[in-house]
Amino acid sequence: TEFVTVSELASMMDVQPTQVISACMSLGIFVSINQRLDAETIAIVADEFGFEVEFVSAEVQEAIPVQEDKDEDLLPRAPIVTVMGHVDHGKTSLLDRIRNADVIAGEAGGITQHIGAYSVTLENGKRITFLDTPGHEAFTAMRARGAQVTDIAIIIVAADDDVMPQTKEAIAHAQAAGVPMIFAINKVDKPTANPDKIREQLSQMNILVEEWGGKYQCQEISAKQGLYIDELLEKVLLEAELLDLKANPNKNAVGTVIESSLDKGRGYVTNMLVEAGTLKIGDIILAGRYAGRVRAMHNEHGKNLKEAGPAVPVSILGINGAPSAGDKFYIMDDEREARSIATKREQLYREQGLRTQKHITLDEIGRRL
Ligand code: GDP
Ligand code: MG
């Protein structure tokens, strides 16, 4: 990875670019004034001039106003749930089932659209939001970017199979993220189903389910036949209650990008989840390396929205590019400032190159004492 240019490094150290060029030459490296240098060269050259190089995160330099919440501003919010498990164990079937449990989907009358997440309102009036990107790709992609939007993970295991490698991976991801797990033992309609074998295999991983005296909630289900889905959702609500999830809806929205794409007719479409505050049409938005104004917003039923509060997934138009899954979004007061931060991030991104996963940049050179 290459960072600053010869002339930038020179000005940071308050020396002439020619001095940096000769320092490089004495190392056997021939550079021009606008050439970017790699970390090692920068460190050695800086050392020649008595400087020490520190690599810091690029994220910290921006001043994004984040409104603090007072206790009385916090209101209960819906939990955000991810379903994870081995391939063919029933993730998609379960997510489809749950989507059909939504009591307001029918009223809305629109066509169901994939926007990376959906909310269901249950008969008791309670709402749950599900991330519906298959597998744990979304979960891990977001975690890799430092975003954590999931409150609860449902780990689904087919009762006619075993705790499989991807089941173990899903468990490991949830544990690493400190996200509480609920186990759904699926396909209990099958004659070959053996739920106790699954409980046994989980216990061998130190995961003891409630009915065996442990702390993990567990529910036998049949996603295909729609059996015990309500019971599973009750357990999700119970877990959510214990977590006491709250957010302030009365401030500028903040949240996370779930996915984004370029639509031929409509431009960039960004699917995202509001985590706190309320997102409104016309808001100036900064999302990852892009910015814009919220021109239109709709939900998973294709219904146009004027605003969206905490734990509401939305699809919006108006951002000037495609931010990555896991990028945070913020609302800014000044469109020029939003664009300027986005541009700066884009430059840093290019400088760091697409190769690197680590978000490091040469930001400051401290004089050695
Ligand atoms: P995914 O790969 O985890 O998303 O699994 P799918 O939901 O695509 O399911 C894989 C296969 O298992 C499909 O053929 C489903 O019809 C079937 N399946 C899912 N849930 C059940 C269930 O509860 N009972 C039975 N018998 N089959 C199921
Ligand atoms: Mg699937």
Coordinates of C-alpha atoms and ligand atoms in Angstrom, one line a residue:
T1 CA 0.0 0.0 0.0
E2 CA 1.2 3.5 -0.8
F3 CA 0.4 6.5 1.2
V4 CA 1.5 10.1 0.7
T5 CA 3.6 11.6 -2.1
V6 CA 7.2 12.8 -1.8
S7 CA 6.0 16.4 -1.8
E8 CA 3.3 15.7 0.8
L9 CA 5.8 13.9 3.1
A10 CA 8.3 16.8 2.6
S11 CA 5.7 19.4 3.7
M12 CA 4.7 17.3 6.7
M13 CA 8.3 17.4 7.9
D14 CA 8.8 21.0 6.7
V15 CA 11.7 20.1 4.5
Q16 CA 12.2 20.6 0.7
P17 CA 11.0 17.8 -1.6
T18 CA 14.5 17.6 -3.1
Q19 CA 15.8 16.6 0.4
V20 CA 13.3 13.8 0.5
I21 CA 14.3 12.8 -3.1
S22 CA 18.0 12.7 -2.1
A23 CA 17.2 10.7 1.1
C24 CA 15.4 8.2 -1.1
M25 CA 18.3 8.1 -3.5
S26 CA 20.7 7.3 -0.7
L27 CA 18.5 4.3 -0.1
G28 CA 18.8 3.3 -3.7
I29 CA 15.2 4.4 -4.5
F30 CA 14.7 6.8 -7.3
V31 CA 11.5 8.8 -7.0
S32 CA 9.8 11.8 -8.5
I33 CA 8.1 14.6 -6.6
N34 CA 4.5 13.3 -7.1
Q35 CA 5.3 9.7 -6.5
R36 CA 3.6 7.9 -3.6
L37 CA 5.7 6.1 -1.1
D38 CA 5.1 2.9 0.7
A39 CA 5.0 2.6 4.5
E40 CA 8.5 1.2 4.8
T41 CA 10.1 3.9 2.7
I42 CA 8.2 6.6 4.6
A43 CA 9.3 5.2 7.9
I44 CA 13.0 5.1 6.9
V45 CA 13.0 8.5 5.2
A46 CA 11.2 10.1 8.1
D47 CA 13.7 8.6 10.5
E48 CA 16.5 10.3 8.6
F49 CA 14.9 13.6 9.4
G50 CA 14.2 12.7 13.1
F51 CA 10.5 11.9 12.7
E52 CA 8.6 8.9 13.9
V53 CA 5.6 7.8 11.8
E54 CA 2.3 6.8 13.3
F55 CA -0.4 5.2 11.2
V56 CA -3.8 6.1 12.4
S57 CA -7.4 5.3 11.3
A58 CA -8.9 7.5 8.7
E59 CA -12.3 7.5 10.3
V60 CA -11.3 9.6 13.3
Q61 CA -10.5 12.8 11.5
E62 CA -14.0 13.7 10.5
A63 CA -16.3 15.8 12.6
I64 CA -19.7 14.2 12.2
P65 CA -22.2 15.7 14.7
V66 CA -23.8 12.8 16.6
Q67 CA -26.5 13.9 18.9
E68 CA -26.3 12.5 22.4
D69 CA -29.4 11.0 24.0
K70 CA -30.8 11.7 27.4
D71 CA -32.5 8.8 29.2
E72 CA -35.9 10.3 28.8
D73 CA -35.5 10.5 25.0
L74 CA -35.1 6.8 24.7
L75 CA -38.1 4.8 23.6
P76 CA -38.5 1.0 23.1
R77 CA -37.6 -0.2 19.6
A78 CA -38.1 -3.4 17.6
P79 CA -35.3 -6.0 17.8
I80 CA -33.2 -6.7 14.7
V81 CA -32.8 -10.4 14.0
T82 CA -30.5 -12.4 11.7
V83 CA -31.2 -16.0 10.8
M84 CA -28.0 -18.1 10.3
G85 CA -27.3 -21.7 9.7
H86 CA -26.0 -24.4 7.4
V87 CA -27.0 -24.5 3.8
D88 CA -30.4 -26.3 3.2
H89 CA -31.2 -26.3 6.9
G90 CA -34.2 -23.9 6.1
K91 CA -33.1 -20.2 6.4
T92 CA -35.0 -19.1 3.4
S93 CA -38.1 -21.2 4.2
L94 CA -38.2 -19.7 7.7
L95 CA -37.7 -16.2 6.5
D96 CA -40.6 -16.7 4.0
R97 CA -42.8 -18.1 6.7
I98 CA -42.1 -15.2 9.1
R99 CA -42.8 -12.7 6.3
N100 CA -46.2 -14.2 5.9
A101 CA -46.9 -13.8 9.6
D102 CA -47.0 -10.1 9.1
V103 CA -50.5 -8.8 9.9
I104 CA -50.1 -5.5 8.0
A105 CA -48.5 -6.9 4.8
G106 CA -52.0 -7.8 3.5
E107 CA -53.4 -4.3 4.2
A108 CA -50.5 -2.6 2.5
G109 CA -51.5 -4.4 -0.7
G110 CA -48.2 -3.7 -2.4
I111 CA -45.8 -6.1 -3.9
T112 CA -43.2 -7.6 -1.6
Q113 CA -39.8 -6.3 -2.6
H114 CA -36.4 -7.5 -1.5
I115 CA -34.7 -4.6 0.3
G116 CA -32.3 -6.7 2.4
A117 CA -34.5 -6.6 5.5
Y118 CA -38.1 -6.6 6.5
S119 CA -40.3 -5.9 9.5
V120 CA -43.2 -8.0 10.6
T121 CA -45.9 -6.8 12.9
L122 CA -47.3 -9.7 14.9
E123 CA -50.9 -10.2 16.1
N124 CA -50.0 -8.8 19.5
G125 CA -48.9 -5.5 17.8
K126 CA -45.2 -6.1 18.4
R127 CA -42.8 -5.6 15.6
I128 CA -39.6 -7.6 14.7
T129 CA -37.1 -6.6 12.0
F130 CA -35.3 -9.4 10.1
L131 CA -32.2 -9.1 7.9
D132 CA -33.0 -11.4 5.0
T133 CA -29.8 -11.6 3.1
P134 CA -29.2 -15.3 2.9
G135 CA -26.6 -17.0 5.0
H136 CA -24.4 -15.0 7.2
E137 CA -22.7 -13.1 4.4
A138 CA -24.4 -9.9 5.4
F139 CA -23.7 -10.4 9.1
T140 CA -20.0 -11.1 8.5
A141 CA -19.6 -8.4 5.8
M142 CA -21.0 -5.8 8.2
R143 CA -19.0 -7.1 11.1
A144 CA -15.8 -6.8 9.0
R145 CA -16.6 -3.1 8.6
G146 CA -17.2 -2.7 12.4
A147 CA -20.9 -2.5 12.1
Q148 CA -23.2 -4.5 14.3
V149 CA -26.8 -4.2 13.6
T150 CA -28.0 -7.6 14.8
D151 CA -29.5 -7.8 18.3
I152 CA -30.5 -11.5 18.2
A153 CA -29.4 -14.4 16.1
I154 CA -31.6 -17.3 15.3
I155 CA -29.4 -20.4 14.6
I156 CA -31.4 -22.8 12.5
V157 CA -30.4 -26.5 12.5
A158 CA -32.2 -29.3 10.5
A159 CA -33.4 -32.0 12.8
D160 CA -32.8 -34.7 10.2
D161 CA -29.1 -33.6 9.8
D162 CA -26.3 -32.6 12.2
V163 CA -24.7 -29.6 13.7
M164 CA -22.7 -28.8 10.5
P165 CA -19.6 -26.7 9.8
Q166 CA -21.6 -23.7 8.8
T167 CA -23.8 -24.1 11.9
K168 CA -20.6 -24.0 14.0
E169 CA -19.4 -21.0 12.0
A170 CA -22.7 -19.1 12.6
I171 CA -22.4 -19.9 16.3
A172 CA -18.9 -18.6 16.4
H173 CA -19.9 -15.4 14.6
A174 CA -22.7 -14.7 17.0
Q175 CA -20.5 -15.5 20.0
A176 CA -17.7 -13.3 18.8
A177 CA -20.2 -10.4 18.3
G178 CA -21.7 -11.0 21.7
V179 CA -25.2 -11.5 20.1
P180 CA -27.6 -13.7 22.0
M181 CA -28.7 -16.8 20.1
I182 CA -32.0 -18.7 19.9
F183 CA -31.9 -22.2 18.4
A184 CA -34.6 -23.2 15.9
I185 CA -34.5 -27.0 15.3
N186 CA -36.2 -27.2 11.9
K187 CA -37.8 -30.0 9.8
V188 CA -39.4 -31.7 12.8
D189 CA -42.2 -32.8 10.4
K190 CA -39.8 -35.3 8.9
P191 CA -40.0 -38.9 10.1
T192 CA -36.2 -39.0 10.3
A193 CA -36.1 -35.9 12.5
N194 CA -34.1 -36.3 15.7
P195 CA -34.2 -33.0 17.6
D196 CA -32.5 -34.6 20.7
K197 CA -29.5 -35.5 18.6
I198 CA -29.1 -31.8 17.8
R199 CA -29.5 -30.8 21.4
E200 CA -26.8 -33.4 22.3
Q201 CA -24.4 -32.1 19.6
L202 CA -24.9 -28.5 20.8
S203 CA -24.2 -29.6 24.4
Q204 CA -20.9 -31.0 23.1
M205 CA -20.1 -27.4 22.1
N206 CA -20.9 -26.2 25.6
I207 CA -24.3 -24.9 24.4
L208 CA -27.0 -26.1 26.7
V209 CA -30.6 -25.4 25.7
E210 CA -33.2 -24.4 28.3
E211 CA -35.1 -27.7 28.3
W212 CA -31.8 -29.3 29.2
G213 CA -31.2 -26.8 32.0
G214 CA -29.1 -24.4 30.0
K215 CA -29.6 -20.7 29.2
Y216 CA -30.3 -20.9 25.5
Q217 CA -33.9 -20.7 24.2
C218 CA -34.7 -23.4 21.7
Q219 CA -37.8 -24.1 19.6
E220 CA -38.6 -27.0 17.4
I221 CA -40.2 -25.8 14.1
S222 CA -41.2 -26.9 10.7
A223 CA -40.6 -24.0 8.4
K224 CA -42.1 -25.9 5.5
Q225 CA -45.4 -26.7 7.2
G226 CA -45.5 -23.5 9.3
L227 CA -45.4 -25.3 12.6
Y228 CA -44.5 -23.5 15.9
I229 CA -43.4 -20.3 14.1
D230 CA -45.4 -18.2 16.5
E231 CA -43.7 -19.9 19.4
L232 CA -40.3 -19.1 18.0
L233 CA -41.2 -15.4 17.5
E234 CA -42.5 -15.3 21.1
K235 CA -39.0 -16.4 22.2
V236 CA -37.5 -13.7 20.0
L237 CA -39.7 -11.1 21.8
L238 CA -38.8 -12.5 25.2
E239 CA -35.1 -12.2 24.4
A240 CA -35.7 -8.7 23.1
E241 CA -37.4 -7.7 26.3
L242 CA -34.4 -8.9 28.3
L243 CA -32.2 -6.7 26.1
D244 CA -34.3 -3.7 26.8
L245 CA -33.7 -2.2 23.4
K246 CA -34.2 1.5 23.1
A247 CA -33.5 4.3 20.7
N248 CA -34.3 8.0 20.4
P249 CA -36.6 8.5 17.4
N250 CA -36.6 12.3 17.7
K251 CA -33.2 13.2 16.2
N252 CA -31.4 13.0 12.9
A253 CA -31.2 9.4 11.7
V254 CA -28.2 7.2 12.0
G255 CA -28.0 3.7 10.7
T256 CA -26.3 1.1 8.5
V257 CA -26.2 0.4 4.8
I258 CA -27.4 -3.2 4.1
E259 CA -26.8 -3.3 0.4
S260 CA -26.8 -0.9 -2.6
S261 CA -27.0 -1.2 -6.4
L262 CA -27.2 0.8 -9.6
D263 CA -30.7 0.7 -11.2
K264 CA -30.7 1.6 -14.8
G265 CA -33.9 3.7 -14.6
R266 CA -33.7 5.0 -11.0
G267 CA -30.0 5.5 -10.3
Y268 CA -28.4 4.3 -7.1
V269 CA -30.7 2.4 -4.8
T270 CA -29.5 2.1 -1.2
N271 CA -31.1 -0.3 1.2
M272 CA -30.5 0.5 4.8
L273 CA -31.6 0.2 8.3
V274 CA -32.4 3.2 10.5
E275 CA -31.0 2.4 13.9
A276 CA -31.8 5.6 15.8
G277 CA -33.5 8.9 14.9
T278 CA -35.9 9.4 12.1
L279 CA -35.0 9.5 8.4
K280 CA -36.9 12.0 6.3
I281 CA -37.4 12.8 2.6
G282 CA -35.0 15.7 1.8
D283 CA -32.4 14.8 4.5
I284 CA -28.8 15.3 3.5
I285 CA -27.1 12.0 3.9
L286 CA -23.5 10.8 4.1
A287 CA -23.1 7.1 3.6
G288 CA -19.6 5.6 3.5
R289 CA -17.8 7.3 0.6
Y290 CA -21.0 8.8 -0.9
A291 CA -23.5 11.5 -0.2
G292 CA -26.7 13.0 -1.4
R293 CA -30.2 14.0 -0.5
V294 CA -33.0 11.5 0.2
R295 CA -35.2 11.9 -2.9
A296 CA -37.5 9.0 -2.4
M297 CA -38.0 6.2 0.2
H298 CA -40.0 3.1 0.2
N299 CA -40.4 0.0 2.4
E300 CA -40.5 -3.7 1.7
H301 CA -44.1 -3.5 0.5
G302 CA -43.2 -0.9 -2.1
K303 CA -45.0 1.7 -0.1
N304 CA -43.7 5.2 -0.3
L305 CA -42.6 6.7 3.0
K306 CA -42.1 10.2 4.1
E307 CA -40.2 9.2 7.2
A308 CA -38.7 6.1 8.9
G309 CA -37.9 5.6 12.5
P310 CA -35.6 3.2 14.5
A311 CA -35.4 -0.4 13.3
V312 CA -37.2 0.4 10.1
P313 CA -35.6 -0.9 6.9
V314 CA -35.9 1.4 3.9
S315 CA -34.8 1.6 0.3
I316 CA -33.8 5.1 -0.7
L317 CA -32.9 7.0 -3.8
G318 CA -30.6 10.0 -3.9
I319 CA -27.1 8.9 -2.9
N320 CA -24.5 9.6 -5.6
G321 CA -22.9 6.1 -5.5
A322 CA -23.1 2.6 -4.0
P323 CA -21.9 2.5 -0.4
S324 CA -20.8 -0.9 1.0
A325 CA -22.8 -3.2 3.3
G326 CA -22.0 -2.2 6.8
D327 CA -21.2 1.5 6.0
K328 CA -22.7 3.8 8.5
F329 CA -24.9 6.6 7.4
Y330 CA -25.4 10.0 9.0
I331 CA -27.6 13.0 8.4
M332 CA -25.7 16.3 7.9
D333 CA -26.9 19.9 8.0
D334 CA -24.7 21.1 5.1
E335 CA -24.8 19.3 1.7
R336 CA -21.4 20.7 0.7
E337 CA -19.8 19.4 3.9
A338 CA -21.4 16.0 3.4
R339 CA -20.0 15.9 -0.2
S340 CA -16.6 17.1 1.0
I341 CA -16.3 14.3 3.6
A342 CA -17.4 11.8 1.0
T343 CA -14.8 13.0 -1.5
K344 CA -12.1 12.9 1.2
R345 CA -13.1 9.3 2.0
E346 CA -13.1 8.4 -1.6
Q347 CA -9.5 9.8 -2.0
L348 CA -8.3 7.9 1.1
Y349 CA -9.9 4.8 -0.3
R350 CA -8.1 5.2 -3.6
E351 CA -4.8 6.0 -1.8
Q352 CA -5.1 2.9 0.4
G353 CA -5.8 0.9 -2.7
L354 CA -8.5 -1.8 -3.1
R355 CA -6.1 -4.4 -1.9
T356 CA -6.0 -3.5 1.7
Q357 CA -8.7 -4.3 4.1
K358 CA -7.3 -2.4 6.9
H359 CA -8.3 1.3 7.2
I360 CA -5.0 2.9 7.9
T361 CA -3.7 6.0 6.5
L362 CA -0.7 8.2 7.2
D363 CA -2.3 11.1 9.0
E364 CA 0.2 12.6 11.3
I365 CA 3.9 12.5 11.8
G366 CA 5.0 13.3 15.3
R367 CA 8.3 14.8 16.0
R368 CA 10.5 12.5 18.1
L369 CA 11.2 13.9 21.5
Ligands
GDP1 P1 -31.5 -22.6 3.2 O1 -30.4 -23.1 2.3 O2 -31.0 -22.7 4.6 O3 -32.0 -21.3 2.9 O4 -32.7 -23.7 3.2 P2 -34.0 -23.6 2.4 O5 -35.0 -22.8 3.1 O6 -33.8 -23.3 1.0 O7 -34.5 -25.1 2.5 C1 -33.8 -26.2 1.9 C2 -34.7 -27.4 1.6 O8 -35.3 -27.9 2.8 C3 -35.9 -27.0 0.7 O9 -36.1 -28.0 -0.2 C4 -37.0 -26.8 1.7 O10 -38.3 -27.0 1.1 C5 -36.7 -27.8 2.7 N1 -37.2 -27.5 4.0 C6 -37.0 -26.3 4.7 N2 -37.7 -26.4 5.9 C7 -38.3 -27.6 6.0 C8 -39.1 -28.2 7.0 O11 -39.4 -27.6 8.0 N3 -39.5 -29.5 6.7 C9 -39.2 -30.1 5.5 N4 -39.6 -31.4 5.4 N5 -38.4 -29.6 4.6 C10 -38.0 -28.3 4.8
MG2 MG -31.5 -20.1 1.3

